[in-house]
Coordinates of C-alpha atoms in Angstrom, one line a residue:
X1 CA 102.7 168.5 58.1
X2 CA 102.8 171.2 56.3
X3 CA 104.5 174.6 57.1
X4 CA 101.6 176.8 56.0
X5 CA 98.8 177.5 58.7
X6 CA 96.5 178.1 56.1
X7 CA 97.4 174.9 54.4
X8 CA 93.8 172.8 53.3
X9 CA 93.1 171.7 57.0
X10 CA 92.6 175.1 58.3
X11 CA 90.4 176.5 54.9
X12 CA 88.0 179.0 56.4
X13 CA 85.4 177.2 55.5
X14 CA 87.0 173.7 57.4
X15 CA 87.1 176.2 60.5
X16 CA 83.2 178.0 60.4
X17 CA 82.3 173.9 60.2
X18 CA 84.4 173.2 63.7
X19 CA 83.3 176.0 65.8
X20 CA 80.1 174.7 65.5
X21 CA 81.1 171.4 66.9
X22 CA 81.9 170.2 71.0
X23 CA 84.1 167.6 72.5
X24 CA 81.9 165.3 74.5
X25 CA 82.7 164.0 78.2
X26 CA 81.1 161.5 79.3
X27 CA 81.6 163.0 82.8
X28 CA 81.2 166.2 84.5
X29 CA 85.0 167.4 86.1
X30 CA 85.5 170.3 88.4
X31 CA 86.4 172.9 86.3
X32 CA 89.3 175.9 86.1
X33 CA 87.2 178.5 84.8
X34 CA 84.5 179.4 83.4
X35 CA 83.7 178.0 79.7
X36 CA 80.9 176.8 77.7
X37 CA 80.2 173.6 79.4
X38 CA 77.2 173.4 81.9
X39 CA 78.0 171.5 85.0
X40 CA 76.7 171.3 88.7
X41 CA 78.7 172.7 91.5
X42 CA 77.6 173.3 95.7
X43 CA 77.7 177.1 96.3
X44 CA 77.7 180.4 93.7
X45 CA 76.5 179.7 90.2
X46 CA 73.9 181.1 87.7
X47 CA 70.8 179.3 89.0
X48 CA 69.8 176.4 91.0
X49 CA 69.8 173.5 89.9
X50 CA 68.6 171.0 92.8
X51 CA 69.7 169.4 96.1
X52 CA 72.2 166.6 97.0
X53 CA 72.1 165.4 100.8
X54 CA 74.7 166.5 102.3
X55 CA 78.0 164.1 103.5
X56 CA 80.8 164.6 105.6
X57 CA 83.4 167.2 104.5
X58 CA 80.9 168.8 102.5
X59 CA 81.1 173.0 102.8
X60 CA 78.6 174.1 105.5
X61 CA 78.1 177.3 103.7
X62 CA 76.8 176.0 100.6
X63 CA 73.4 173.8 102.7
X64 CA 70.6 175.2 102.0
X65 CA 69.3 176.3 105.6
X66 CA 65.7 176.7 104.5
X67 CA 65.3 173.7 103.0
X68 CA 66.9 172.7 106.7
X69 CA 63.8 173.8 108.5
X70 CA 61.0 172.6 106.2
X71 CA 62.2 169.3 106.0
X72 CA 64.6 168.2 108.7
X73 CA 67.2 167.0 107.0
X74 CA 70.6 168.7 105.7
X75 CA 70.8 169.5 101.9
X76 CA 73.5 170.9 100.1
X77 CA 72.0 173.6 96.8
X78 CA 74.1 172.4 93.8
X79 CA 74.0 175.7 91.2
X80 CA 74.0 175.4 87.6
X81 CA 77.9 176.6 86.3
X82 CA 79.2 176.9 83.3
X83 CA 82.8 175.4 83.7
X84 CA 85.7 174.7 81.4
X85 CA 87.0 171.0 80.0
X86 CA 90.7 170.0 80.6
X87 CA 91.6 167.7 77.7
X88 CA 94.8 166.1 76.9
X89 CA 96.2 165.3 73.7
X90 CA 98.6 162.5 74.1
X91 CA 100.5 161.9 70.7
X92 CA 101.9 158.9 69.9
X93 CA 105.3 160.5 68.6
X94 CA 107.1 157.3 68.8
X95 CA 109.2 155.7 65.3
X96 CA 106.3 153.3 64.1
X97 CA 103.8 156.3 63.7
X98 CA 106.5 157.9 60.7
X99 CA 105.6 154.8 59.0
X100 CA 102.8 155.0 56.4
X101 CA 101.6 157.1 53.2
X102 CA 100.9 159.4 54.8
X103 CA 102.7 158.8 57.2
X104 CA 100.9 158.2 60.7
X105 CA 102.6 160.8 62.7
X106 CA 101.4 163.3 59.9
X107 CA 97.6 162.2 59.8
X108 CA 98.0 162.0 63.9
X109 CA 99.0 165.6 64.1
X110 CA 96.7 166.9 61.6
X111 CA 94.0 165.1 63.5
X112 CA 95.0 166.6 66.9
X113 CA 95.5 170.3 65.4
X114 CA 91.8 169.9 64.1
X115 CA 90.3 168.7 67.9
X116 CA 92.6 171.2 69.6
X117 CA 90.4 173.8 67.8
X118 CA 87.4 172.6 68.5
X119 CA 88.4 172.6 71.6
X120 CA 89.7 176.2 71.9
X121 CA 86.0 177.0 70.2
X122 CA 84.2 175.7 73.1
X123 CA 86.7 177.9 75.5
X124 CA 88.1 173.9 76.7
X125 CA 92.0 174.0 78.5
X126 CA 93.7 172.5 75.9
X127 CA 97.2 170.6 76.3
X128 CA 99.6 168.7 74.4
X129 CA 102.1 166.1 75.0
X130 CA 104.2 164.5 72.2
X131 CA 104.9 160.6 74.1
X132 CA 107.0 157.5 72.9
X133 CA 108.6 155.8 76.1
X134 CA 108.2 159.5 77.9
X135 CA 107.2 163.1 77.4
X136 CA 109.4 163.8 74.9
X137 CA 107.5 167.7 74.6
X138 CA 104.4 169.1 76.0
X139 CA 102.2 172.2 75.6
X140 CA 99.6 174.1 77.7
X141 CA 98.1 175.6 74.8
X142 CA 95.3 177.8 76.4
X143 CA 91.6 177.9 76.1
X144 CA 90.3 180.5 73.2
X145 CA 90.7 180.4 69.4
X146 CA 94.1 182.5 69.3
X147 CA 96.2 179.9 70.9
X148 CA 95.7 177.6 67.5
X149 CA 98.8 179.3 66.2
X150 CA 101.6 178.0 69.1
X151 CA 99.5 174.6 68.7
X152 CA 100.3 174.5 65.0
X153 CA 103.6 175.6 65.3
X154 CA 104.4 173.3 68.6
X155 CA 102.7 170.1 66.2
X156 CA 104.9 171.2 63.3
X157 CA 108.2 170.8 65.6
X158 CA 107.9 167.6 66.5
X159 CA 109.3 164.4 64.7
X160 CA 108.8 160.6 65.2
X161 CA 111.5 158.7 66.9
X162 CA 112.2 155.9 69.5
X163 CA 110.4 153.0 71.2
X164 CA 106.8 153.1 72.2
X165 CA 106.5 152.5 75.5
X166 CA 103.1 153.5 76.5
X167 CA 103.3 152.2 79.8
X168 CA 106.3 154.4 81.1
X169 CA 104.9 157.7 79.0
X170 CA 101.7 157.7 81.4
X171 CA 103.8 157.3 84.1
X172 CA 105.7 160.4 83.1
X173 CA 102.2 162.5 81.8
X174 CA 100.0 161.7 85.3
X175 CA 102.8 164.5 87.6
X176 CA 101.8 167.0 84.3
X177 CA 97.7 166.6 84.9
X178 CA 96.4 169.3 87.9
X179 CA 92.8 168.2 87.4
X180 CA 91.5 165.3 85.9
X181 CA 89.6 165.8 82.4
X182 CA 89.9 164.2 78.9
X183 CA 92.4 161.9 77.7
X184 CA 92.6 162.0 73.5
X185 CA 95.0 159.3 73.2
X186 CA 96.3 159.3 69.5
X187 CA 98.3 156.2 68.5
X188 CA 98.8 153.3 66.5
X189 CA 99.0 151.2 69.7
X190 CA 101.4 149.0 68.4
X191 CA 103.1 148.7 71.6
X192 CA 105.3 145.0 72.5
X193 CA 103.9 145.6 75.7
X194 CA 100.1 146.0 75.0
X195 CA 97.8 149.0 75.7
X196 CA 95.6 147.4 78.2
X197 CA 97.5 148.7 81.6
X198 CA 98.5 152.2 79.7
X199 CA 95.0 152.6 79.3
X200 CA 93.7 151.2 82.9
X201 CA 96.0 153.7 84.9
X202 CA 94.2 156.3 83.1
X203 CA 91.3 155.5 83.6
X204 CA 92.1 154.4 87.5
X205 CA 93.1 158.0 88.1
X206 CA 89.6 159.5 87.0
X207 CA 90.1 160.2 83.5
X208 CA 87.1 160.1 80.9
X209 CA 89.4 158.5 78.0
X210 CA 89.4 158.4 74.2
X211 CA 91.9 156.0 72.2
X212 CA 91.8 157.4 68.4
X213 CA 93.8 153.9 66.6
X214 CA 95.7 155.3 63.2
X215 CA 95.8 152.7 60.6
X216 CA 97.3 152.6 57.5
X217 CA 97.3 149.6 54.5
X218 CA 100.6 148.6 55.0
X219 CA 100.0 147.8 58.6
X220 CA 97.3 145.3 57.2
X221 CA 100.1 143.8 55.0
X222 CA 102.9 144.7 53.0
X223 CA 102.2 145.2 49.0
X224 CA 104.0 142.7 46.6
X225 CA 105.1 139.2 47.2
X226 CA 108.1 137.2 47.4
X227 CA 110.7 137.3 49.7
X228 CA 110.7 140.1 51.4
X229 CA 112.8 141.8 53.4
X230 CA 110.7 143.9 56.9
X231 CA 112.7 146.0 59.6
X232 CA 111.3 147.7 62.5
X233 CA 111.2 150.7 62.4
X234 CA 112.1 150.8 66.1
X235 CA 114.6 148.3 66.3
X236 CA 115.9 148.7 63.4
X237 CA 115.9 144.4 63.6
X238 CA 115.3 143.2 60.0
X239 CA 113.2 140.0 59.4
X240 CA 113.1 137.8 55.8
X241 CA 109.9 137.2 54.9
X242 CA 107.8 134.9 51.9
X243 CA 105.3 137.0 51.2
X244 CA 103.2 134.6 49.7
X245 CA 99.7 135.7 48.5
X246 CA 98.6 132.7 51.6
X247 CA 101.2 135.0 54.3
X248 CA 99.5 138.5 52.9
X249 CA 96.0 137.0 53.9
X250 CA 97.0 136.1 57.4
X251 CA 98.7 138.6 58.2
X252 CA 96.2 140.9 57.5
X253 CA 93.9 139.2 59.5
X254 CA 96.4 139.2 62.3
X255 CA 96.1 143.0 62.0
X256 CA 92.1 143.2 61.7
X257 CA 91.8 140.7 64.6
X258 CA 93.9 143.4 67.0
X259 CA 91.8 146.0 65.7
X260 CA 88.6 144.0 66.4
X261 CA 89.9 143.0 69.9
X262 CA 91.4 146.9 70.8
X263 CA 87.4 147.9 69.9
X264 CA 86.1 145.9 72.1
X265 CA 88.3 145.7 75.1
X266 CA 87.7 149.3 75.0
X267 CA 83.8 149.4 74.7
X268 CA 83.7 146.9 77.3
X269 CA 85.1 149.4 79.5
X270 CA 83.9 152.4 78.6
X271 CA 86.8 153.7 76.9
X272 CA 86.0 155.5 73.6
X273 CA 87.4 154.1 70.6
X274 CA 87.4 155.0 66.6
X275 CA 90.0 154.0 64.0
X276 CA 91.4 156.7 62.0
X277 CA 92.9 155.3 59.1
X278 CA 95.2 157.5 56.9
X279 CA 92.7 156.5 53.7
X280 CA 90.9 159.3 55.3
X281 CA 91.0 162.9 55.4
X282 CA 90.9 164.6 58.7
X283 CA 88.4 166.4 57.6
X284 CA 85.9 163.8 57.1
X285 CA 87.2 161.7 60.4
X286 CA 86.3 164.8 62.2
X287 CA 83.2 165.9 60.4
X288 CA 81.5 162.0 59.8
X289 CA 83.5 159.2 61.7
X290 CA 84.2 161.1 65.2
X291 CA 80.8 162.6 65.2
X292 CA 79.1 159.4 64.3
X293 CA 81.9 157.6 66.9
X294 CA 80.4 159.8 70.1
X295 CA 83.6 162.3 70.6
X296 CA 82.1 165.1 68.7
X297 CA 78.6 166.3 68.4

């Protein structure tokens, strides 16, 4: 990433075509303070907005007592409020994301500077947390426009290194999270151990949840043939392979079949899903695919 903060990304033009531009939850979350995001709320807000009946442990001071003696029956007044997003940035920061031309880990943080500020634009709490088998580094950035700058330089200090382990990294995020919110999860997802129970304990603890998959070519299949010589860039294991012109083919539909099966398994659930391949700028991914994808409108 580069060490300018008025590098191409962050052209004032680039930024005039964010602010115009929301993160979208699919849910409505309590939230911290007041933002740009309408939700409903029992008690004090800018206007009514309509009744819920009321249920046990609800505040007796927000039922609507008139309401009480026209129709019998106890109603709590739910007020229109404008309330803040919490939304969490979880960045893959682990050694197969510095793989890549780009590399991944580059095009990931890019891609997370440019959401962060469309976040900040819409007055949403932002946070970051850089994740491999734990919380190697996290940020609570803030919630207006002039918190871009530590999110910059906080992205810009961070490297790619270790094991994915997306399993034990949510474990270590959920003691982080006050209030439930938005989970941007940004990773290749080429965790040994699968993505699916990652992704479920999210999800199980109330979290609306976005997976953004970064691709590049040479996870589809190496250039060249012959015998070739492949190490992990985790590991550091090193595997002799024939890349024959028949190998090149199946591996990359190997990679296109885990694609295919990540979209699904996510839409299936409800879980938001785009590919973000490193062919593309961030700029269009954020502008075209994420808008088209349901994340941005």
């Amino acid at each position: 990433m580069a060490d300018r903060p008025n590098d191409d990304l962050f052209s004032s033009a680039f930024l005039e075509r964010l602010e115009v531009l929301r993160v979208v939850a699919r849910r409505t979350f309590a939230g911290a303070a007041p933002g740009s995001r309408s939700g409903r709320r029992a008690g004090p807000g800018l206007e009514f907005a309509e009744h819920r009946a009321y249920a046990p442990g609800d505040d007796f001071r927000h039922l609507d007592w008139a309401a009480f003696g026209r129709l019998d029956r106890l109603l709590l007044r739910l007020c229109q409020a404008e309330e803040d997003l919490a939304i969490y940035f979880l960045l893959d920061s682990s050694a197969s994301m510095a793989t890549g031309r780009p590399p991944k880990f580059d095009h990931a943080r890019r891609l997370a500077a440019a959401l962060a500020y469309v976040g900040l634009a819409g007055l949403e709490r932002i946070r970051l947390f850089a994740v491999n088998g734990a919380v190697r580094r996290h940020l609570d950035a803030g919630r207006t426009k002039s918190h871009i700058l530590p999110i910059l330089d906080f992205l810009r200090g961070l490297n790619a290194e270790g094991r994915t382990d997306l399993s034990r990294a949510v474990d270590a995020f959920l003691p982080h999270t006050s209030q439930t919110g938005l989970v941007i999860l940004i990773s290749d997802l080429m965790d040994p151990a699968g993505y699916e129970k990652p992704l479920l304990a999210l999800q199980g603890r109330g979290f609306d949840l976005w997976c953004l998959q970064v691709t590049d070519p040479a996870d589809l299949a190496p250039a060249g043939t012959g015998d070739l010589a492949v190490a992990d860039a985790e590991t550091g294991d090193v595997l002799t392979v024939p890349l024959t012109a028949e190998v090149r083919e199946r591996l990359a539909a190997e990679a296109e079949r885990f694609g295919a099966d990540l979209r699904t398994w996510c839409l299936e659930r409800r879980i938001g899903y785009a590919e973000v391949p490193t062919r593309l700028p961030v700029d269009a991914l954020v502008l075209d695919v994420l808008r088209r994808s349901g994340l941005l409108r």
